[in-house]
mmCIF file of C-alpha atoms in Angstrom:
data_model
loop_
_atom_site.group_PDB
_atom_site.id
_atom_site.type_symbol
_atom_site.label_atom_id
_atom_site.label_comp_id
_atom_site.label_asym_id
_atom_site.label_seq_id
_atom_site.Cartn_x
_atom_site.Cartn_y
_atom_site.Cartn_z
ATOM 1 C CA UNK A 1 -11.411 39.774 -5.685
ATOM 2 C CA UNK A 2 -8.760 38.696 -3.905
ATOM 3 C CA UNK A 3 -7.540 35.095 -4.144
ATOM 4 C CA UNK A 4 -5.731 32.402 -6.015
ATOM 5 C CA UNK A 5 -5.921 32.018 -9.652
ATOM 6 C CA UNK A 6 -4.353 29.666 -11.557
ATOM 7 C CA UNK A 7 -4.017 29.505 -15.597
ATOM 8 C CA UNK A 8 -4.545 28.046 -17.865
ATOM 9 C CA UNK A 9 -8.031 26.572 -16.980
ATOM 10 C CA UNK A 10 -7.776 23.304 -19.436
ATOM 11 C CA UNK A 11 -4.781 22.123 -21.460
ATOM 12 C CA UNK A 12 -3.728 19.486 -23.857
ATOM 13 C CA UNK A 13 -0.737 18.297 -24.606
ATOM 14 C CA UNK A 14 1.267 15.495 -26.206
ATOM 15 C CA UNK A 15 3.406 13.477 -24.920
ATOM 16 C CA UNK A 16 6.605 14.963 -24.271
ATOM 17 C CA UNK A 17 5.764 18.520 -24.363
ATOM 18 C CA UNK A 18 6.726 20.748 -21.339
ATOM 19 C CA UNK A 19 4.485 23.658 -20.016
ATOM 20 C CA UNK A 20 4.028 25.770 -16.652
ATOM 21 C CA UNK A 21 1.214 26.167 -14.552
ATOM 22 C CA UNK A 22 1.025 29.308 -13.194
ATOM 23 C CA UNK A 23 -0.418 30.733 -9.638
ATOM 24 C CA UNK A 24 -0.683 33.647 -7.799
ATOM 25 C CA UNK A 25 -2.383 35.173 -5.206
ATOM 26 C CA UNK A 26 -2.646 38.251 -3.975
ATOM 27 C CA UNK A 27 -3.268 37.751 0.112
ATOM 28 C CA UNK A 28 0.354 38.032 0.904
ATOM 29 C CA UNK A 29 0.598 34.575 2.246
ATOM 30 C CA UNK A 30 3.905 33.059 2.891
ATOM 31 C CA UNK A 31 3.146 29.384 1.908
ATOM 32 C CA UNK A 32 1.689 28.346 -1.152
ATOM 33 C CA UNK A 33 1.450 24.918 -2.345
ATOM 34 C CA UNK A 34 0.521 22.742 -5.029
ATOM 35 C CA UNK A 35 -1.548 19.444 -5.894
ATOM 36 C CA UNK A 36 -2.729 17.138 -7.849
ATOM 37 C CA UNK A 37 -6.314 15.243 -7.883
ATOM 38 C CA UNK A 38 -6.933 12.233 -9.850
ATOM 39 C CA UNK A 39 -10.500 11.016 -10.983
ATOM 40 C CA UNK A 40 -12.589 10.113 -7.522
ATOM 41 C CA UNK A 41 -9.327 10.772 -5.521
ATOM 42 C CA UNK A 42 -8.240 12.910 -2.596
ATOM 43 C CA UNK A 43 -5.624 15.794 -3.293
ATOM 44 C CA UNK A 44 -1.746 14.442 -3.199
ATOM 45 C CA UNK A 45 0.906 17.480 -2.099
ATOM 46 C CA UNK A 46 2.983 17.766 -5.240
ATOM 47 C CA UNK A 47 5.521 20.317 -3.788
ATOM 48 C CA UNK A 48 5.479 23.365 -1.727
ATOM 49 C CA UNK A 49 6.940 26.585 -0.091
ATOM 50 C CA UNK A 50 7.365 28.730 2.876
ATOM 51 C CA UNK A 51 8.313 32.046 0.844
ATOM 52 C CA UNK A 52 10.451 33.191 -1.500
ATOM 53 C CA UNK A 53 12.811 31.358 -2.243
ATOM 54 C CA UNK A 54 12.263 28.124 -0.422
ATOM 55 C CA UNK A 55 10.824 25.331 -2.265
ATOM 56 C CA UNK A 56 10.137 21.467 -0.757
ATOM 57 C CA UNK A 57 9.004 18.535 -1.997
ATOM 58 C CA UNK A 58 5.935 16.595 -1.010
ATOM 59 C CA UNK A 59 3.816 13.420 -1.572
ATOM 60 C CA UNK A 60 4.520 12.949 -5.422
ATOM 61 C CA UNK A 61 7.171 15.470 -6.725
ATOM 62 C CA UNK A 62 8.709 13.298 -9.840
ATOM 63 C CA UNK A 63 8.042 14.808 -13.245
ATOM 64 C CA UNK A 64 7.818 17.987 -11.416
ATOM 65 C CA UNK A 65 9.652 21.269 -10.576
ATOM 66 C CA UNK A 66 8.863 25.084 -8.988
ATOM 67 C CA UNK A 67 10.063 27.699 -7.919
ATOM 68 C CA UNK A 68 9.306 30.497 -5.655
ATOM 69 C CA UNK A 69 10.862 34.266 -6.636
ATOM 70 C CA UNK A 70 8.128 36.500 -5.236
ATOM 71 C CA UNK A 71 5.785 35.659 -2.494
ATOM 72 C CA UNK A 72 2.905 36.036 -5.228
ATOM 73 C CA UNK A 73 3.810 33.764 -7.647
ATOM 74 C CA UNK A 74 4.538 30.103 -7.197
ATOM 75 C CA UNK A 75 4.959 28.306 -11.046
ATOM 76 C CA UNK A 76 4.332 24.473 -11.503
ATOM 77 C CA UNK A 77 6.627 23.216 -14.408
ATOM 78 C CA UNK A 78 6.369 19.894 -16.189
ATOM 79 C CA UNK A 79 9.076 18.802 -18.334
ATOM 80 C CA UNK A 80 8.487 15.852 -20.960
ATOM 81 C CA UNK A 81 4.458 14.956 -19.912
ATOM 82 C CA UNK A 82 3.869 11.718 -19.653
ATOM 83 C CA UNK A 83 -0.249 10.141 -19.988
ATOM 84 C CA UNK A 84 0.105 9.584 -16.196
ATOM 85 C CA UNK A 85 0.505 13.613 -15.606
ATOM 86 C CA UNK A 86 -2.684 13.909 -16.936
ATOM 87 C CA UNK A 87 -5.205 15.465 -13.812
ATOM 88 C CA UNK A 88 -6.138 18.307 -12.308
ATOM 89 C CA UNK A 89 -3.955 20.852 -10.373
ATOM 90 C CA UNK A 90 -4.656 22.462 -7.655
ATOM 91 C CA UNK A 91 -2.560 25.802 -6.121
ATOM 92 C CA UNK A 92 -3.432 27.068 -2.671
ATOM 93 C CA UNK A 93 -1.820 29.222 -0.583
ATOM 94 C CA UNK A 94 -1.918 30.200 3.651
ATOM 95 C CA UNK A 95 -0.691 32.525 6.213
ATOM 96 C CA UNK A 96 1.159 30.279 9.127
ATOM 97 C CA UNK A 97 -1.866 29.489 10.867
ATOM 98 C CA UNK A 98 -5.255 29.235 8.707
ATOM 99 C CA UNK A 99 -6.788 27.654 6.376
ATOM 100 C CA UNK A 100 -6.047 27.154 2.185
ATOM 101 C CA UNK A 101 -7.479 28.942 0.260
ATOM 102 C CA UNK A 102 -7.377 27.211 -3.054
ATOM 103 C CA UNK A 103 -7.720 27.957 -6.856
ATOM 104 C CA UNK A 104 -10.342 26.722 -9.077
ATOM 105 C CA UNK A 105 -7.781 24.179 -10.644
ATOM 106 C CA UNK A 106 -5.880 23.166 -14.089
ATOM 107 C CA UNK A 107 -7.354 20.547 -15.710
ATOM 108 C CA UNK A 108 -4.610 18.791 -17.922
ATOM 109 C CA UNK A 109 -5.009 15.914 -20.368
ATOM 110 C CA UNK A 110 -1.927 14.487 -21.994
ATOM 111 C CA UNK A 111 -2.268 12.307 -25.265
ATOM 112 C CA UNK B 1 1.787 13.395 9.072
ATOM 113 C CA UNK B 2 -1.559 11.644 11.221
ATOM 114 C CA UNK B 3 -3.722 9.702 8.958
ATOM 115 C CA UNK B 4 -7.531 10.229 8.710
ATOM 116 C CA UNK B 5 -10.245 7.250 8.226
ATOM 117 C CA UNK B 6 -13.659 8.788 6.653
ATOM 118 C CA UNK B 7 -16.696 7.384 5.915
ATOM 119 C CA UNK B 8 -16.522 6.755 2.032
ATOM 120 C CA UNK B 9 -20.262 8.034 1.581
ATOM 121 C CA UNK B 10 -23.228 9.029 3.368
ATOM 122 C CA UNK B 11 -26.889 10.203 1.965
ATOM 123 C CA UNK B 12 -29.107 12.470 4.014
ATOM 124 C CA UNK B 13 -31.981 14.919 3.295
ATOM 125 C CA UNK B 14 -32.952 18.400 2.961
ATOM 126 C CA UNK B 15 -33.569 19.891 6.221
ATOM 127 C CA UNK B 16 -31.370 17.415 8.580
ATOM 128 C CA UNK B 17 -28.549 17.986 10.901
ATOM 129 C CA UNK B 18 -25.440 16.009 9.636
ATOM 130 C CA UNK B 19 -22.677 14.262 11.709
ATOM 131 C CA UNK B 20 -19.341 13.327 9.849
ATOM 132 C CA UNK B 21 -16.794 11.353 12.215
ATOM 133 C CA UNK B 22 -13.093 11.170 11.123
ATOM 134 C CA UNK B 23 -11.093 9.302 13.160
ATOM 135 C CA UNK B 24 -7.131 10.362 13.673
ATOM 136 C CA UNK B 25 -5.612 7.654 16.188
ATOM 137 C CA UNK B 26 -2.255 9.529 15.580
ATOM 138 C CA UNK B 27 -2.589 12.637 15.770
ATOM 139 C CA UNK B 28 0.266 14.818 17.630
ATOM 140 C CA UNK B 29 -0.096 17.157 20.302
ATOM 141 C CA UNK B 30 0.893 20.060 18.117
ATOM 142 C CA UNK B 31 -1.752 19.010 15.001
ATOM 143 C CA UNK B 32 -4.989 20.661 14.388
ATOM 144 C CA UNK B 33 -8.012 19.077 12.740
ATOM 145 C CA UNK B 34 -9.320 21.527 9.569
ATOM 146 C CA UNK B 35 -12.427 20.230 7.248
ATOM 147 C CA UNK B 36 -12.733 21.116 3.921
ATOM 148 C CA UNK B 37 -15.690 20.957 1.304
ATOM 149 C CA UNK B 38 -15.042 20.345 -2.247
ATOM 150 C CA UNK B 39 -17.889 20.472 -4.800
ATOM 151 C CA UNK B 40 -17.293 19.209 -8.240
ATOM 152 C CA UNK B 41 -14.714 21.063 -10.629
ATOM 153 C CA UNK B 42 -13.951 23.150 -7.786
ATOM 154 C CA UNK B 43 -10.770 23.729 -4.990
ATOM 155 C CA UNK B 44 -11.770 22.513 -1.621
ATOM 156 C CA UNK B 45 -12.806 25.041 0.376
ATOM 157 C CA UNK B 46 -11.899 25.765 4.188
ATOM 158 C CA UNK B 47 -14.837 24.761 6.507
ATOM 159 C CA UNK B 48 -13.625 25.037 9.665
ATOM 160 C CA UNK B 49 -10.263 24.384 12.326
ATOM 161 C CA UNK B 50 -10.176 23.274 15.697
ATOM 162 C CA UNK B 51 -7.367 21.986 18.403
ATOM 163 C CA UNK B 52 -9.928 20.399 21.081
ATOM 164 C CA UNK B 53 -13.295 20.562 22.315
ATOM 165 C CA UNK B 54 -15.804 22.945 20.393
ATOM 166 C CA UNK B 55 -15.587 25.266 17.443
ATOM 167 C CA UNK B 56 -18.650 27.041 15.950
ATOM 168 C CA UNK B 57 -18.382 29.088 13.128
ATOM 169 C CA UNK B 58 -21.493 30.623 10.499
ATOM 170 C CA UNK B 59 -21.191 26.989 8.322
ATOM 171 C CA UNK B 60 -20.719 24.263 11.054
ATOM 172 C CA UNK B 61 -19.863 23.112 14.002
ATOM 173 C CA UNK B 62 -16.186 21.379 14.894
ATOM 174 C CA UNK B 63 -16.321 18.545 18.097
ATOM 175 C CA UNK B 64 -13.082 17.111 19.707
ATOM 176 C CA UNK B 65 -13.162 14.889 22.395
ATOM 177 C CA UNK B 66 -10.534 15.082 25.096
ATOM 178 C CA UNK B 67 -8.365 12.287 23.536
ATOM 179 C CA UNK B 68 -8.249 13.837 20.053
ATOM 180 C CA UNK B 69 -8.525 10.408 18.197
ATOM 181 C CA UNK B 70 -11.707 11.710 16.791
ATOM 182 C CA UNK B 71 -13.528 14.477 15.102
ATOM 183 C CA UNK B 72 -17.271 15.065 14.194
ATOM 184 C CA UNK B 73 -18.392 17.843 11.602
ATOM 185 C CA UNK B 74 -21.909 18.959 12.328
ATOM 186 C CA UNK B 75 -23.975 20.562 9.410
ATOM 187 C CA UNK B 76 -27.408 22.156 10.580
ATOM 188 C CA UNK B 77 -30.294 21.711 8.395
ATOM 189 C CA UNK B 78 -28.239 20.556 5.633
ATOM 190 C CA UNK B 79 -29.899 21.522 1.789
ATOM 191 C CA UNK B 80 -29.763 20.545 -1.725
ATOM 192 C CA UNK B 81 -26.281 22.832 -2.200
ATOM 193 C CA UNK B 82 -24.281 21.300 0.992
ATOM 194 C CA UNK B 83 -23.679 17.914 -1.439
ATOM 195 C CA UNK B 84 -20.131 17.777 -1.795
ATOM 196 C CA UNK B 85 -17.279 15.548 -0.859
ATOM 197 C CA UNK B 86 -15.926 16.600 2.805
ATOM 198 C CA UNK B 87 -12.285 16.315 3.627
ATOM 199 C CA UNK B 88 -10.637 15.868 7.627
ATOM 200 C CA UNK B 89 -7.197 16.722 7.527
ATOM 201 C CA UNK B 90 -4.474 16.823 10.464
ATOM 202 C CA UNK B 91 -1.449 18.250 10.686
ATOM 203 C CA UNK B 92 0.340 21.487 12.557
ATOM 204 C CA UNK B 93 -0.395 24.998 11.829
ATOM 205 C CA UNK B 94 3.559 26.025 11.218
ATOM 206 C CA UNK B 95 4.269 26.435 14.702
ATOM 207 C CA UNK B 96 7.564 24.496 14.177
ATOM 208 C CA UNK B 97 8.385 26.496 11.474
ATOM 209 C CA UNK B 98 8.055 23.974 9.238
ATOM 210 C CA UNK B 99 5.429 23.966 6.313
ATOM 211 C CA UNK B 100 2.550 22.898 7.053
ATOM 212 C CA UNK B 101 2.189 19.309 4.657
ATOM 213 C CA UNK B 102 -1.631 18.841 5.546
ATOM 214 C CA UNK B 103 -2.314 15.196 3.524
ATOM 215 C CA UNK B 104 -5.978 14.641 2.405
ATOM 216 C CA UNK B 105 -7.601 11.442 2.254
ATOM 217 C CA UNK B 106 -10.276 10.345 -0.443
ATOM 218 C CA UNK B 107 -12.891 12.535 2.099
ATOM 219 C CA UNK B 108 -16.761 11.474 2.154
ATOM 220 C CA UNK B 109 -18.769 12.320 -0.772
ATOM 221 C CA UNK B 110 -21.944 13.813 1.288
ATOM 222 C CA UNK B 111 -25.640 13.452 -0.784
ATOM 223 C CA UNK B 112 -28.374 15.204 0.187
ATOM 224 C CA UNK B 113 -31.360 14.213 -1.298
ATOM 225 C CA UNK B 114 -35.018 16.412 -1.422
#
């Protein structure tokens, strides 16, 4: 079906450790963007992009980085975690004028 | 970006129509007002998008009054399944050319009870 997914599901790491979330859809949509939800929290925009090749900042970007080389695929990087990185990620993507459509989400714990 | 006030909760039960007001004193003439539904371990889901007046889609209904500064999401005969938290977000479709930031708030969590 077509979509967003987003893997892994669930990860653990340590304090430190660096990993990449990864997304990609399949609905040729030029902006695709990624959050973050804390426990009992609303979504905060963690960075974003308009296509290939353009990447932005948003709402909480520290700790963070992406990048955008296809229109499919939009990574979420995290270099050293830290216990405060620890939530669940959320990837969407959009044409110009509709809605997200979101992923189910990364839930990340780091210890 | 226009900021949204929510109710934080609100209970209601099987069978009932449902009214959620968001309020969105700043909201620019180029913004939109999109809802979203989130149920637990889940991505939010698009609901529905409206500029003024009326939208109906297959889920719910979308009412803007002429000034904009508010929103109401209707839910006909709401059931057991429709609990989840409900998000009003603002912001422009792209228009500009810009990306689209849309912020969410902490949304109302939405319990409807048999």
């Amino acid at each position: 079906n077509a979509g967003v997914t987003q893997t892994p599901k669930f990860r653990i790491l340590k304090i430190g450790q660096s990993m990449t979330l990864q997304c990609a859809q399949d609905m040729n949509h030029n902006y695709m963007y990624w959050y973050r939800q804390d426990p009992g929290m609303g979504l905060k925009l963690i960075y974003y992009s308009v296509g290939a090749g353009i990447t932005d900042k948003g709402e909480v970007p520290n700790g963070y980085n992406v990048s955008r080389s296809t229109t499919e695929d939009f990574p979420l990087r995290l270099e050293l975690a830290a216990p405060s990185q620890t939530s669940v990620y959320f990837c969407a993507s959009s044409p110009r004028e509709s809605g997200y459509t979101f992923g189910s989400g990364t839930r990340l714990t780091v210890v | 970006l226009a900021k949204t006030t929510q109710p934080i909760s609100m209970d209601s039960y099987e069978g009932q129509e449902v009214n959620i007001t968001c309020s969105h004193n700043n909201i620019a003439t180029n913004d939109y007002i999109t809802w979203y539904q989130q149920f637990p371990s889940q991505g939010p889901r698009f609901i529905i998008q409206g500029y003024k007046t009326k939208v109906t889609n297959e889920v719910a209904s979308l009412f803007i009054p002429a000034d904009r500064k508010s929103s109401t999401l209707s839910l006909p005969r709401v059931s057991l399944s429709d609990t989840a938290v409900y998000y009003c977000l603002v912001g422009d479709r792209g228009s500009s050319g810009s990306a689209r930031q849309l912020t969410f708030g902490s949304g109302t969590q939405l319990t409807v009870l048999p």
